[in-house]
Amino acid sequence: MIKILMLILLCFVGYSMLQGMINPKPKKEKRGWMSRRQPRSSEGEQMVEDPQCGTFIPLGDAVSANIKGKQHYFCSKKCLKEYKKNHK
């Protein structure tokens, strides 16, 4: 009985390996906030302050907007909308 179970297990492992070689799964792209990140240098990255909530965020993660000719950086689209609403 144990020999049969071991044989079934061995066949399953062999079948799985064969399927992996014949039909390899493509690598998935990262989605969400990680996908927009830019490569960082060994020195780090410049930090910018959100004028709405005061949070400091890396420049590569910030949401940027040009408001009244000046570049502003926000931690989220929500802060950007609130800033625009408060500074009409």
C-alpha atoms as a printed R data frame, in Angstrom:
   type eleno elety resid chain resno      x      y       z
1  ATOM     1    CA   MET     A     1  0.000  0.000   0.000
2  ATOM     2    CA   ILE     A     2  2.803  2.443   0.900
3  ATOM     3    CA   LYS     A     3  4.629  1.575  -2.324
4  ATOM     4    CA   ILE     A     4  1.531  2.525  -4.340
5  ATOM     5    CA   LEU     A     5  1.210  5.856  -2.512
6  ATOM     6    CA   MET     A     6  4.916  6.599  -3.057
7  ATOM     7    CA   LEU     A     7  4.557  5.731  -6.744
8  ATOM     8    CA   ILE     A     8  1.537  8.059  -7.071
9  ATOM     9    CA   LEU     A     9  3.427 10.847  -5.289
10 ATOM    10    CA   LEU     A    10  6.476 10.338  -7.526
11 ATOM    11    CA   CYS     A    11  4.284 10.441 -10.644
12 ATOM    12    CA   PHE     A    12  2.608 13.634  -9.443
13 ATOM    13    CA   VAL     A    13  5.950 15.347  -8.776
14 ATOM    14    CA   GLY     A    14  7.292 14.247 -12.165
15 ATOM    15    CA   TYR     A    15  4.141 15.439 -13.916
16 ATOM    16    CA   SER     A    16  4.337 18.837 -12.153
17 ATOM    17    CA   MET     A    17  7.975 19.283 -13.137
18 ATOM    18    CA   LEU     A    18  7.249 18.342 -16.735
19 ATOM    19    CA   GLN     A    19  4.337 20.819 -16.893
20 ATOM    20    CA   GLY     A    20  6.587 23.547 -15.492
21 ATOM    21    CA   MET     A    21  9.183 22.946 -18.207
22 ATOM    22    CA   ILE     A    22  6.648 22.776 -21.037
23 ATOM    23    CA   ASN     A    23  4.430 25.692 -19.964
24 ATOM    24    CA   PRO     A    24  6.450 28.052 -17.755
25 ATOM    25    CA   LYS     A    25  4.370 30.729 -16.063
26 ATOM    26    CA   PRO     A    26  5.208 34.276 -17.182
27 ATOM    27    CA   LYS     A    27  6.468 36.597 -14.479
28 ATOM    28    CA   LYS     A    28  3.763 38.908 -13.215
29 ATOM    29    CA   GLU     A    29  4.311 42.646 -13.310
30 ATOM    30    CA   LYS     A    30  4.227 44.408 -10.016
31 ATOM    31    CA   ARG     A    31  1.165 46.534  -9.691
32 ATOM    32    CA   GLY     A    32  0.127 49.345  -7.459
33 ATOM    33    CA   TRP     A    33  2.446 51.797  -5.773
34 ATOM    34    CA   MET     A    34  5.520 49.607  -6.270
35 ATOM    35    CA   SER     A    35  5.266 49.701 -10.051
36 ATOM    36    CA   ARG     A    36  5.848 53.449 -10.289
37 ATOM    37    CA   ARG     A    37  8.985 53.456  -8.187
38 ATOM    38    CA   GLN     A    38 12.142 54.601  -9.846
39 ATOM    39    CA   PRO     A    39 15.513 52.950  -9.258
40 ATOM    40    CA   ARG     A    40 17.345 54.450  -6.305
41 ATOM    41    CA   SER     A    41 20.986 55.246  -5.950
42 ATOM    42    CA   SER     A    42 23.156 54.057  -3.073
43 ATOM    43    CA   GLU     A    43 23.046 57.576  -1.581
44 ATOM    44    CA   GLY     A    44 19.269 57.398  -1.160
45 ATOM    45    CA   GLU     A    45 16.650 59.687  -2.572
46 ATOM    46    CA   GLN     A    46 15.585 63.270  -2.006
47 ATOM    47    CA   MET     A    47 12.710 63.671   0.436
48 ATOM    48    CA   VAL     A    48  9.932 66.206  -0.185
49 ATOM    49    CA   GLU     A    49  7.270 67.529   2.168
50 ATOM    50    CA   ASP     A    50  3.578 67.342   1.375
51 ATOM    51    CA   PRO     A    51  2.268 70.924   1.788
52 ATOM    52    CA   GLN     A    52 -1.184 69.658   2.776
53 ATOM    53    CA   CYS     A    53 -0.438 67.190   5.602
54 ATOM    54    CA   GLY     A    54  3.279 67.763   6.250
55 ATOM    55    CA   THR     A    55  4.349 64.174   5.526
56 ATOM    56    CA   PHE     A    56  7.829 63.646   4.088
57 ATOM    57    CA   ILE     A    57  7.976 61.222   1.163
58 ATOM    58    CA   PRO     A    58 10.668 60.112  -1.308
59 ATOM    59    CA   LEU     A    59 10.537 62.178  -4.490
60 ATOM    60    CA   GLY     A    60 10.014 59.047  -6.622
61 ATOM    61    CA   ASP     A    61  6.869 58.103  -4.676
62 ATOM    62    CA   ALA     A    62  5.341 61.588  -4.586
63 ATOM    63    CA   VAL     A    63  2.351 62.745  -6.636
64 ATOM    64    CA   SER     A    64  3.480 65.938  -8.359
65 ATOM    65    CA   ALA     A    65  1.386 68.847  -9.574
66 ATOM    66    CA   ASN     A    66  2.152 72.250 -11.020
67 ATOM    67    CA   ILE     A    67 -0.098 74.728  -9.212
68 ATOM    68    CA   LYS     A    68  0.065 78.447 -10.061
69 ATOM    69    CA   GLY     A    69  3.429 77.949 -11.769
70 ATOM    70    CA   LYS     A    70  5.046 76.196  -8.808
71 ATOM    71    CA   GLN     A    71  5.809 72.472  -8.539
72 ATOM    72    CA   HIS     A    72  4.275 70.793  -5.473
73 ATOM    73    CA   TYR     A    73  4.664 67.195  -4.269
74 ATOM    74    CA   PHE     A    74  1.976 65.276  -2.362
75 ATOM    75    CA   CYS     A    75  1.864 61.948  -0.542
76 ATOM    76    CA   SER     A    76 -1.422 60.976  -2.223
77 ATOM    77    CA   LYS     A    77 -4.027 62.105  -4.715
78 ATOM    78    CA   LYS     A    78 -6.341 62.756  -1.764
79 ATOM    79    CA   CYS     A    79 -3.946 65.370  -0.345
80 ATOM    80    CA   LEU     A    80 -3.574 66.919  -3.807
81 ATOM    81    CA   LYS     A    81 -7.369 67.279  -4.146
82 ATOM    82    CA   GLU     A    82 -7.681 68.771  -0.650
83 ATOM    83    CA   TYR     A    83 -4.852 71.212  -1.353
84 ATOM    84    CA   LYS     A    84 -6.467 72.350  -4.600
85 ATOM    85    CA   LYS     A    85 -9.823 72.724  -2.852
86 ATOM    86    CA   ASN     A    86 -8.307 74.823  -0.019
87 ATOM    87    CA   HIS     A    87 -6.115 77.004  -2.267
88 ATOM    88    CA   LYS     A    88 -8.448 78.121  -5.052
